[in-house]
Amino acid sequence: MGQGRHFLQIPGPSPVPDRVLRAMDMPVIDHRSAEFGELGRTVLEGAQKVFQTSGPVVIFPSSGTGAWEAAIVNTLSPGDKVLMVETGHFATLWCNMAKRWGIEVDFIPGDWRRGADPAELEAKLAADKAHAFKAVMVVHNETSTGATSRIAEIRAAIDRVQHPALLMVDTISSLGSVDYRHEDWKVDVSVSCSQKGFMLPPGLGFNAISQKALAASRTNKMPRSYWDWDEMLKPNAKGFFPYTPATNLLYGLREAVAMLLEEGLDKVFARHQRLAAATRAAVNHWGLEVLCQEPKDFSPVLTAVLMPPGYDADEFRKVVLDNYNMSLGSGLSKVAGKVFRIGHLGECNELTLLAAITGVEMGLAVAGVPHRAGGVDAAMTFLEQRPPGNASHLKVVGS
Ligand SMILES: Cc1ncc(COP(=O)(O)O)c(C=O)c1O
């Protein structure tokens, strides 16, 4: 790689702040010691604050996929029916996993250009008079497309038809970046992991669990061992784990939660929205198309950009990497080669974003992709007009 720091502008894993790296640079401690118990209690409480819940949160040494599996095996039984929406690649993977566990999935087809439609879910649930659906499973922020589903509206839709299905939400690329309220929105299982809004390396998987989901876990018929919530919750009460936890990632988690709370979750969410809007200002100026077509669903975490017909997104990404030492996200499955994704999450501010957008614009020019120059200026103008803090202008000294 070239000189200077590598720009990791993929939508997760996201760059790890120096402060978090330093916090993890510690000797490994005895995970049965009192010192560990204190760390365990602190991070379990900290995770509750980020999920915005007073209920239990469990932390697995796993990727997000493991936490998906934990949500399924702790609540459902083979043969159960669930309702899902094809928002993109990750919804499809979660659907395939559920099927492998013997779950019957009613998978509402989608065009990968918007979030889940609450009205469509409501209609399906209203028609399910026998309450065959045991769960509604939705991806909050579809990382493959840059579309965010409106979970509060989906909750309201479920409530309007008084359907008893569990609500399970993948918050893997939204938690800590997009407003998300496990308790207020009466989500039953929220699934997340460490390498996105938590700004940590990969390796921690999370489930936030409602009392209703906990009750389901006491009667469901799915075999499990490693992922069993009960086994985890018992030692968690004193800050411990049933098996060896990812000790040093937990040091990082303690620091990352402190950073999120010091900035204030509201400010964190507003920062992500501003950076996303500035990115879209650049993309629009270039004359390229944002993949997400529903403005209400624009993702604060990433922007997926469609290449003009005849231009390959992966070749373009290679030009950017080779020339400017920046990684952009690739298009996944259905949109492979057709889109590139700009991640603007976690440890990202105005200047980081402008540098990333500069790299994209120079890459477009070098790769000969038709575009209108000046997208960086458009992003700057957007950010200048909407300063993050007080908008008061500096007075000239002495005037
Ligand atoms: C929305 C979403 N769900 C699930 C996953 C899978 O997580 P992991 O790769 O950590 O297993 C990802 C990964 O990027 C994701 O973005």
Short mmCIF file of C-alpha atoms and ligand atoms in Angstrom, two decimals:
data_model
loop_
_atom_site.label_atom_id
_atom_site.label_comp_id
_atom_site.label_asym_id
_atom_site.label_seq_id
_atom_site.Cartn_x
_atom_site.Cartn_y
_atom_site.Cartn_z
CA MET A 1 0.00 0.00 0.00
CA GLY A 2 1.08 3.58 -0.59
CA GLN A 3 2.15 6.30 1.80
CA GLY A 4 -0.16 7.73 4.46
CA ARG A 5 -3.01 6.00 6.17
CA HIS A 6 -5.20 3.54 4.35
CA PHE A 7 -8.75 4.85 3.88
CA LEU A 8 -11.08 2.04 4.89
CA GLN A 9 -14.33 3.45 3.47
CA ILE A 10 -16.24 0.17 3.34
CA PRO A 11 -19.47 -0.14 5.36
CA GLY A 12 -17.82 -2.30 7.97
CA PRO A 13 -15.49 -3.37 9.31
CA SER A 14 -15.11 0.34 9.98
CA PRO A 15 -11.88 2.06 11.07
CA VAL A 16 -11.01 1.49 14.73
CA PRO A 17 -10.26 4.77 16.59
CA ASP A 18 -6.78 5.05 18.13
CA ARG A 19 -8.42 5.42 21.52
CA VAL A 20 -10.07 2.00 21.14
CA LEU A 21 -6.88 0.39 19.81
CA ARG A 22 -4.98 1.70 22.85
CA ALA A 23 -7.68 0.46 25.22
CA MET A 24 -7.31 -3.08 23.81
CA ASP A 25 -3.52 -3.05 24.09
CA MET A 26 -3.61 -4.77 27.47
CA PRO A 27 -2.36 -8.01 28.97
CA VAL A 28 -4.97 -10.77 28.80
CA ILE A 29 -6.49 -11.25 32.24
CA ASP A 30 -8.05 -14.23 34.02
CA HIS A 31 -11.66 -14.34 32.86
CA ARG A 32 -12.71 -15.86 36.22
CA SER A 33 -11.15 -13.02 38.24
CA ALA A 34 -12.94 -10.23 40.10
CA GLU A 35 -11.22 -7.75 37.76
CA PHE A 36 -12.86 -9.44 34.77
CA GLY A 37 -16.26 -9.50 36.49
CA GLU A 38 -16.08 -5.71 36.77
CA LEU A 39 -15.22 -5.37 33.07
CA GLY A 40 -18.02 -7.79 32.15
CA ARG A 41 -20.62 -5.87 34.14
CA THR A 42 -19.50 -2.55 32.68
CA VAL A 43 -19.71 -3.69 29.06
CA LEU A 44 -23.04 -5.47 29.51
CA GLU A 45 -24.51 -2.28 31.00
CA GLY A 46 -22.86 -0.16 28.32
CA ALA A 47 -24.32 -2.32 25.55
CA GLN A 48 -27.80 -1.83 27.07
CA LYS A 49 -27.38 1.94 26.71
CA VAL A 50 -26.44 1.66 23.05
CA PHE A 51 -29.37 -0.69 22.29
CA GLN A 52 -31.55 1.70 24.37
CA THR A 53 -32.94 -1.07 26.54
CA SER A 54 -33.13 -1.93 30.23
CA GLY A 55 -33.45 -5.63 29.35
CA PRO A 56 -30.73 -8.24 28.86
CA VAL A 57 -28.07 -8.00 26.18
CA VAL A 58 -25.80 -10.99 25.55
CA ILE A 59 -22.40 -10.80 23.88
CA PHE A 60 -21.02 -13.79 21.97
CA PRO A 61 -17.47 -14.22 20.73
CA SER A 62 -18.73 -14.33 17.13
CA SER A 63 -19.36 -12.43 13.94
CA GLY A 64 -22.80 -11.01 13.17
CA THR A 65 -23.78 -14.27 11.46
CA GLY A 66 -23.43 -16.10 14.77
CA ALA A 67 -25.71 -13.57 16.46
CA TRP A 68 -28.28 -14.11 13.65
CA GLU A 69 -28.19 -17.81 14.40
CA ALA A 70 -28.55 -17.20 18.13
CA ALA A 71 -31.75 -15.19 17.48
CA ILE A 72 -33.25 -18.04 15.47
CA VAL A 73 -32.29 -21.03 17.62
CA ASN A 74 -33.35 -19.39 20.88
CA THR A 75 -36.85 -18.40 19.79
CA LEU A 76 -38.15 -20.58 16.93
CA SER A 77 -38.93 -24.27 16.40
CA PRO A 78 -38.49 -26.36 13.25
CA GLY A 79 -41.57 -25.92 11.02
CA ASP A 80 -42.37 -22.44 12.35
CA LYS A 81 -43.40 -19.83 9.80
CA VAL A 82 -41.81 -16.37 9.69
CA LEU A 83 -42.26 -13.23 7.57
CA MET A 84 -39.23 -11.54 6.01
CA VAL A 85 -38.57 -8.92 3.33
CA GLU A 86 -35.97 -9.16 0.56
CA THR A 87 -34.33 -5.80 1.17
CA GLY A 88 -30.99 -7.04 -0.21
CA HIS A 89 -28.10 -9.47 0.18
CA PHE A 90 -28.12 -9.66 3.98
CA ALA A 91 -31.88 -10.20 4.29
CA THR A 92 -31.44 -13.02 1.76
CA LEU A 93 -28.62 -14.61 3.77
CA TRP A 94 -30.64 -14.45 7.02
CA CYS A 95 -33.61 -15.96 5.17
CA ASN A 96 -31.44 -18.81 3.85
CA MET A 97 -30.11 -19.45 7.34
CA ALA A 98 -33.66 -19.64 8.76
CA LYS A 99 -34.60 -22.14 6.04
CA ARG A 100 -31.59 -24.29 6.93
CA TRP A 101 -32.94 -24.43 10.48
CA GLY A 102 -36.23 -25.83 9.15
CA ILE A 103 -38.13 -22.53 9.29
CA GLU A 104 -40.71 -21.80 6.59
CA VAL A 105 -40.05 -18.29 5.33
CA ASP A 106 -42.60 -16.10 3.54
CA PHE A 107 -40.00 -13.89 1.83
CA ILE A 108 -41.62 -10.76 0.36
CA PRO A 109 -39.69 -10.05 -2.86
CA GLY A 110 -37.94 -6.68 -3.19
CA ASP A 111 -36.01 -4.71 -5.81
CA TRP A 112 -33.05 -3.90 -3.48
CA ARG A 113 -33.73 -0.15 -3.89
CA ARG A 114 -35.69 0.61 -0.69
CA GLY A 115 -36.35 -0.59 2.85
CA ALA A 116 -39.14 -2.91 3.95
CA ASP A 117 -42.62 -1.51 3.33
CA PRO A 118 -44.57 -1.36 6.64
CA ALA A 119 -47.91 -1.39 4.75
CA GLU A 120 -47.00 -4.60 2.91
CA LEU A 121 -46.04 -6.28 6.18
CA GLU A 122 -49.27 -5.06 7.78
CA ALA A 123 -51.36 -6.55 4.95
CA LYS A 124 -49.60 -9.92 5.27
CA LEU A 125 -50.09 -9.97 9.03
CA ALA A 126 -53.72 -8.84 8.82
CA ALA A 127 -54.41 -11.76 6.47
CA ASP A 128 -52.79 -14.20 8.91
CA LYS A 129 -55.89 -14.67 11.08
CA ALA A 130 -54.57 -17.95 12.48
CA HIS A 131 -51.36 -16.24 13.67
CA ALA A 132 -49.18 -18.73 11.82
CA PHE A 133 -46.29 -16.25 11.61
CA LYS A 134 -44.15 -16.68 14.72
CA ALA A 135 -41.79 -13.84 13.85
CA VAL A 136 -41.25 -10.86 11.59
CA MET A 137 -37.53 -10.64 10.76
CA VAL A 138 -36.19 -7.42 9.22
CA VAL A 139 -32.78 -5.97 8.45
CA HIS A 140 -32.70 -2.38 9.77
CA ASN A 141 -29.85 -1.10 7.62
CA GLU A 142 -29.33 -3.20 4.49
CA THR A 143 -25.58 -2.86 4.07
CA SER A 144 -25.65 -4.22 0.51
CA THR A 145 -27.93 -1.45 -0.80
CA GLY A 146 -27.77 1.54 1.56
CA ALA A 147 -31.48 1.43 2.43
CA THR A 148 -32.78 1.64 5.99
CA SER A 149 -36.10 0.11 7.02
CA ARG A 150 -38.38 2.13 9.33
CA ILE A 151 -38.61 -0.13 12.36
CA ALA A 152 -40.88 2.15 14.43
CA GLU A 153 -43.42 2.10 11.57
CA ILE A 154 -43.13 -1.67 11.26
CA ARG A 155 -43.77 -1.98 15.01
CA ALA A 156 -46.85 0.25 14.65
CA ALA A 157 -48.07 -1.89 11.73
CA ILE A 158 -47.73 -5.09 13.81
CA ASP A 159 -49.57 -3.45 16.70
CA ARG A 160 -52.40 -2.13 14.51
CA VAL A 161 -53.35 -5.66 13.47
CA GLN A 162 -52.61 -6.98 16.98
CA HIS A 163 -50.40 -9.75 15.64
CA PRO A 164 -48.46 -11.64 18.34
CA ALA A 165 -45.38 -12.43 16.15
CA LEU A 166 -41.98 -11.69 17.61
CA LEU A 167 -40.16 -8.76 15.98
CA MET A 168 -36.52 -9.63 15.27
CA VAL A 169 -34.27 -6.96 13.78
CA ASP A 170 -30.77 -7.11 12.33
CA THR A 171 -29.10 -3.90 13.59
CA ILE A 172 -25.68 -5.09 12.49
CA SER A 173 -24.77 -2.03 10.46
CA SER A 174 -27.08 0.48 12.16
CA LEU A 175 -26.46 0.17 15.90
CA GLY A 176 -24.41 3.08 17.21
CA SER A 177 -24.85 4.95 13.91
CA VAL A 178 -28.62 5.22 13.29
CA ASP A 179 -31.28 5.90 15.93
CA TYR A 180 -32.36 2.51 17.21
CA ARG A 181 -34.57 1.85 20.25
CA HIS A 182 -34.89 -1.79 21.24
CA GLU A 183 -37.23 -1.10 24.15
CA ASP A 184 -39.39 1.78 22.83
CA TRP A 185 -40.00 -0.04 19.58
CA LYS A 186 -40.78 -3.28 21.43
CA VAL A 187 -38.27 -5.26 19.42
CA ASP A 188 -37.97 -8.82 20.72
CA VAL A 189 -34.50 -9.67 19.48
CA SER A 190 -32.03 -7.11 18.17
CA VAL A 191 -28.99 -8.66 16.49
CA SER A 192 -25.71 -6.78 16.14
CA CYS A 193 -21.93 -7.09 16.08
CA SER A 194 -18.77 -5.18 16.86
CA GLN A 195 -17.21 -4.07 13.57
CA LYS A 196 -19.59 -1.33 12.40
CA GLY A 197 -21.04 1.43 14.63
CA PHE A 198 -19.18 0.12 17.68
CA MET A 199 -15.93 0.91 15.82
CA LEU A 200 -14.28 -2.31 17.01
CA PRO A 201 -12.54 -5.10 15.14
CA PRO A 202 -14.78 -8.03 14.15
CA GLY A 203 -15.36 -10.69 16.83
CA LEU A 204 -18.32 -9.76 19.05
CA GLY A 205 -21.96 -10.67 18.30
CA PHE A 206 -24.87 -9.20 20.28
CA ASN A 207 -28.48 -10.12 21.02
CA ALA A 208 -30.71 -7.67 22.92
CA ILE A 209 -33.62 -9.69 24.25
CA SER A 210 -37.17 -8.77 25.30
CA GLN A 211 -39.09 -10.59 28.05
CA LYS A 212 -41.39 -11.98 25.35
CA ALA A 213 -38.39 -13.44 23.47
CA LEU A 214 -37.01 -14.82 26.72
CA ALA A 215 -40.34 -16.54 27.37
CA ALA A 216 -40.25 -18.00 23.82
CA SER A 217 -36.76 -19.34 24.52
CA ARG A 218 -38.09 -21.33 27.47
CA THR A 219 -40.52 -23.33 25.28
CA ASN A 220 -39.09 -23.39 21.74
CA LYS A 221 -37.85 -26.67 20.34
CA MET A 222 -34.61 -25.81 18.54
CA PRO A 223 -31.46 -27.62 19.63
CA ARG A 224 -28.58 -25.32 20.62
CA SER A 225 -25.63 -25.24 22.94
CA TYR A 226 -23.04 -22.53 22.25
CA TRP A 227 -25.75 -19.96 21.49
CA ASP A 228 -28.06 -20.78 24.39
CA TRP A 229 -29.24 -17.56 26.06
CA ASP A 230 -29.94 -19.19 29.43
CA GLU A 231 -26.41 -20.57 29.68
CA MET A 232 -25.11 -17.07 28.96
CA LEU A 233 -27.48 -15.08 31.17
CA LYS A 234 -26.74 -17.02 34.35
CA PRO A 235 -23.02 -16.09 34.63
CA ASN A 236 -23.68 -12.68 32.99
CA ALA A 237 -25.58 -11.65 36.14
CA LYS A 238 -22.16 -11.31 37.83
CA GLY A 239 -20.31 -10.10 34.72
CA PHE A 240 -18.98 -13.53 33.72
CA PHE A 241 -19.34 -15.75 30.66
CA PRO A 242 -20.01 -19.50 30.31
CA TYR A 243 -16.87 -19.93 28.20
CA THR A 244 -13.78 -17.89 27.44
CA PRO A 245 -14.89 -14.43 26.30
CA ALA A 246 -13.01 -12.21 23.81
CA THR A 247 -11.35 -10.37 26.70
CA ASN A 248 -9.43 -7.72 24.81
CA LEU A 249 -12.33 -6.90 22.48
CA LEU A 250 -14.33 -6.23 25.64
CA TYR A 251 -11.72 -3.65 26.73
CA GLY A 252 -12.28 -2.07 23.34
CA LEU A 253 -16.05 -2.23 23.77
CA ARG A 254 -15.81 -0.42 27.12
CA GLU A 255 -13.89 2.40 25.44
CA ALA A 256 -16.13 2.52 22.34
CA VAL A 257 -19.29 2.78 24.45
CA ALA A 258 -17.65 5.58 26.48
CA MET A 259 -16.87 7.43 23.22
CA LEU A 260 -20.43 7.06 21.91
CA LEU A 261 -21.92 8.27 25.19
CA GLU A 262 -19.46 11.17 25.54
CA GLU A 263 -20.44 12.45 22.09
CA GLY A 264 -24.09 11.69 22.90
CA LEU A 265 -26.11 9.18 20.88
CA ASP A 266 -28.27 11.95 19.37
CA LYS A 267 -25.19 13.77 18.11
CA VAL A 268 -23.72 10.52 16.78
CA PHE A 269 -26.92 9.87 14.79
CA ALA A 270 -27.07 13.47 13.52
CA ARG A 271 -23.41 13.30 12.42
CA HIS A 272 -24.09 10.17 10.38
CA GLN A 273 -27.09 11.80 8.70
CA ARG A 274 -25.12 14.92 7.77
CA LEU A 275 -22.23 12.93 6.34
CA ALA A 276 -24.63 10.75 4.36
CA ALA A 277 -26.46 13.79 2.96
CA ALA A 278 -23.14 15.39 1.97
CA THR A 279 -22.17 12.16 0.18
CA ARG A 280 -25.44 12.15 -1.74
CA ALA A 281 -24.85 15.82 -2.69
CA ALA A 282 -21.58 14.72 -4.30
CA VAL A 283 -23.11 11.69 -6.05
CA ASN A 284 -25.99 13.78 -7.41
CA HIS A 285 -23.56 16.40 -8.65
CA TRP A 286 -21.48 13.76 -10.45
CA GLY A 287 -24.68 12.78 -12.25
CA LEU A 288 -24.47 9.23 -10.88
CA GLU A 289 -27.40 7.44 -9.30
CA VAL A 290 -27.82 6.47 -5.64
CA LEU A 291 -29.07 2.86 -5.53
CA CYS A 292 -31.71 3.58 -2.85
CA GLN A 293 -34.71 5.22 -4.55
CA GLU A 294 -36.79 6.02 -1.46
CA PRO A 295 -35.56 9.23 0.22
CA LYS A 296 -37.16 8.21 3.55
CA ASP A 297 -34.93 5.10 3.51
CA PHE A 298 -31.58 6.72 2.60
CA SER A 299 -28.97 5.10 4.83
CA PRO A 300 -26.96 7.29 7.20
CA VAL A 301 -24.25 4.57 7.22
CA LEU A 302 -23.34 4.03 3.58
CA THR A 303 -24.22 5.18 0.08
CA ALA A 304 -24.36 2.62 -2.73
CA VAL A 305 -23.69 4.25 -6.10
CA LEU A 306 -24.73 2.77 -9.47
CA MET A 307 -22.09 2.77 -12.19
CA PRO A 308 -23.13 4.10 -15.60
CA PRO A 309 -24.02 1.21 -17.98
CA GLY A 310 -20.91 -0.45 -19.45
CA TYR A 311 -18.60 0.52 -16.56
CA ASP A 312 -17.52 -2.11 -14.04
CA ALA A 313 -17.66 -1.09 -10.38
CA ASP A 314 -14.90 -3.51 -9.35
CA GLU A 315 -12.48 -2.17 -11.96
CA PHE A 316 -13.26 1.34 -10.71
CA ARG A 317 -12.68 0.28 -7.08
CA LYS A 318 -9.30 -1.17 -8.10
CA VAL A 319 -8.29 2.15 -9.69
CA VAL A 320 -9.18 3.94 -6.44
CA LEU A 321 -7.29 1.42 -4.31
CA ASP A 322 -4.18 1.37 -6.52
CA ASN A 323 -3.99 5.14 -6.91
CA TYR A 324 -5.31 6.52 -3.64
CA ASN A 325 -4.96 3.71 -1.09
CA MET A 326 -8.69 3.71 -0.36
CA SER A 327 -11.00 0.67 -0.09
CA LEU A 328 -14.59 1.16 -1.24
CA GLY A 329 -17.28 -1.49 -0.70
CA SER A 330 -18.04 -3.90 -3.53
CA GLY A 331 -21.46 -4.73 -4.94
CA LEU A 332 -22.76 -8.01 -3.48
CA SER A 333 -24.52 -10.84 -5.36
CA LYS A 334 -27.34 -9.30 -7.47
CA VAL A 335 -25.57 -5.94 -7.75
CA ALA A 336 -21.98 -7.27 -8.07
CA GLY A 337 -19.98 -5.12 -10.48
CA LYS A 338 -22.90 -2.70 -10.77
CA VAL A 339 -22.47 -0.64 -7.61
CA PHE A 340 -19.73 0.56 -5.32
CA ARG A 341 -20.43 1.49 -1.71
CA ILE A 342 -19.03 4.44 0.23
CA GLY A 343 -19.02 3.75 3.97
CA HIS A 344 -19.40 6.86 6.18
CA LEU A 345 -19.84 5.33 9.60
CA GLY A 346 -18.17 5.21 12.98
CA GLU A 347 -14.84 7.05 13.18
CA CYS A 348 -15.74 9.47 10.38
CA ASN A 349 -15.98 13.26 10.35
CA GLU A 350 -16.28 16.05 7.78
CA LEU A 351 -12.66 15.98 6.70
CA THR A 352 -12.43 12.20 6.53
CA LEU A 353 -15.54 12.16 4.40
CA LEU A 354 -14.33 14.92 2.09
CA ALA A 355 -11.04 13.08 1.59
CA ALA A 356 -12.96 9.90 0.75
CA ILE A 357 -15.20 11.72 -1.72
CA THR A 358 -12.13 13.37 -3.25
CA GLY A 359 -10.66 9.90 -3.81
CA VAL A 360 -13.87 8.76 -5.50
CA GLU A 361 -13.98 11.83 -7.76
CA MET A 362 -10.32 11.49 -8.77
CA GLY A 363 -10.92 7.77 -9.34
CA LEU A 364 -13.85 8.51 -11.65
CA ALA A 365 -11.62 10.86 -13.69
CA VAL A 366 -8.66 8.44 -13.84
CA ALA A 367 -10.90 5.49 -14.75
CA GLY A 368 -12.64 7.51 -17.47
CA VAL A 369 -16.10 7.10 -15.93
CA PRO A 370 -18.42 9.83 -17.27
CA HIS A 371 -19.31 12.29 -14.51
CA ARG A 372 -19.60 16.01 -13.84
CA ALA A 373 -16.58 17.32 -11.88
CA GLY A 374 -17.26 19.30 -8.71
CA GLY A 375 -18.94 16.73 -6.44
CA VAL A 376 -16.45 17.49 -3.68
CA ASP A 377 -17.43 21.17 -3.83
CA ALA A 378 -21.09 20.18 -3.62
CA ALA A 379 -20.38 18.13 -0.49
CA MET A 380 -18.35 20.97 1.03
CA THR A 381 -21.11 23.47 0.33
CA PHE A 382 -23.63 21.17 1.99
CA LEU A 383 -21.45 20.76 5.08
CA GLU A 384 -20.63 24.49 5.28
CA GLN A 385 -24.31 25.41 5.19
CA ARG A 386 -25.15 22.95 7.96
CA PRO A 387 -22.38 23.20 10.56
CA PRO A 388 -22.45 20.47 13.20
CA GLY A 389 -22.57 22.75 16.25
CA ASN A 390 -23.46 26.43 16.69
CA ALA A 391 -24.08 28.12 13.39
CA SER A 392 -22.92 31.55 14.64
CA HIS A 393 -20.34 33.15 12.34
CA LEU A 394 -17.00 34.27 13.74
CA LYS A 395 -16.71 38.05 14.02
CA VAL A 396 -13.62 39.78 12.68
CA VAL A 397 -11.46 40.58 15.70
CA GLY A 398 -11.62 44.28 16.58
CA SER A 399 -14.67 45.06 14.44
C1 LIG B 1 -26.77 -6.11 7.72
C2 LIG B 1 -25.79 -7.21 7.93
N1 LIG B 1 -26.22 -8.37 8.44
C3 LIG B 1 -25.37 -9.41 8.65
C4 LIG B 1 -24.03 -9.33 8.35
C5 LIG B 1 -23.14 -10.49 8.59
O1 LIG B 1 -22.24 -10.17 9.63
P1 LIG B 1 -20.83 -10.89 9.76
O2 LIG B 1 -20.13 -10.73 8.46
O3 LIG B 1 -20.16 -10.18 10.92
O4 LIG B 1 -21.10 -12.33 10.09
C6 LIG B 1 -23.55 -8.14 7.81
C7 LIG B 1 -22.11 -8.01 7.44
O5 LIG B 1 -21.68 -7.07 6.84
C8 LIG B 1 -24.43 -7.06 7.59
O6 LIG B 1 -24.00 -5.90 7.09
#
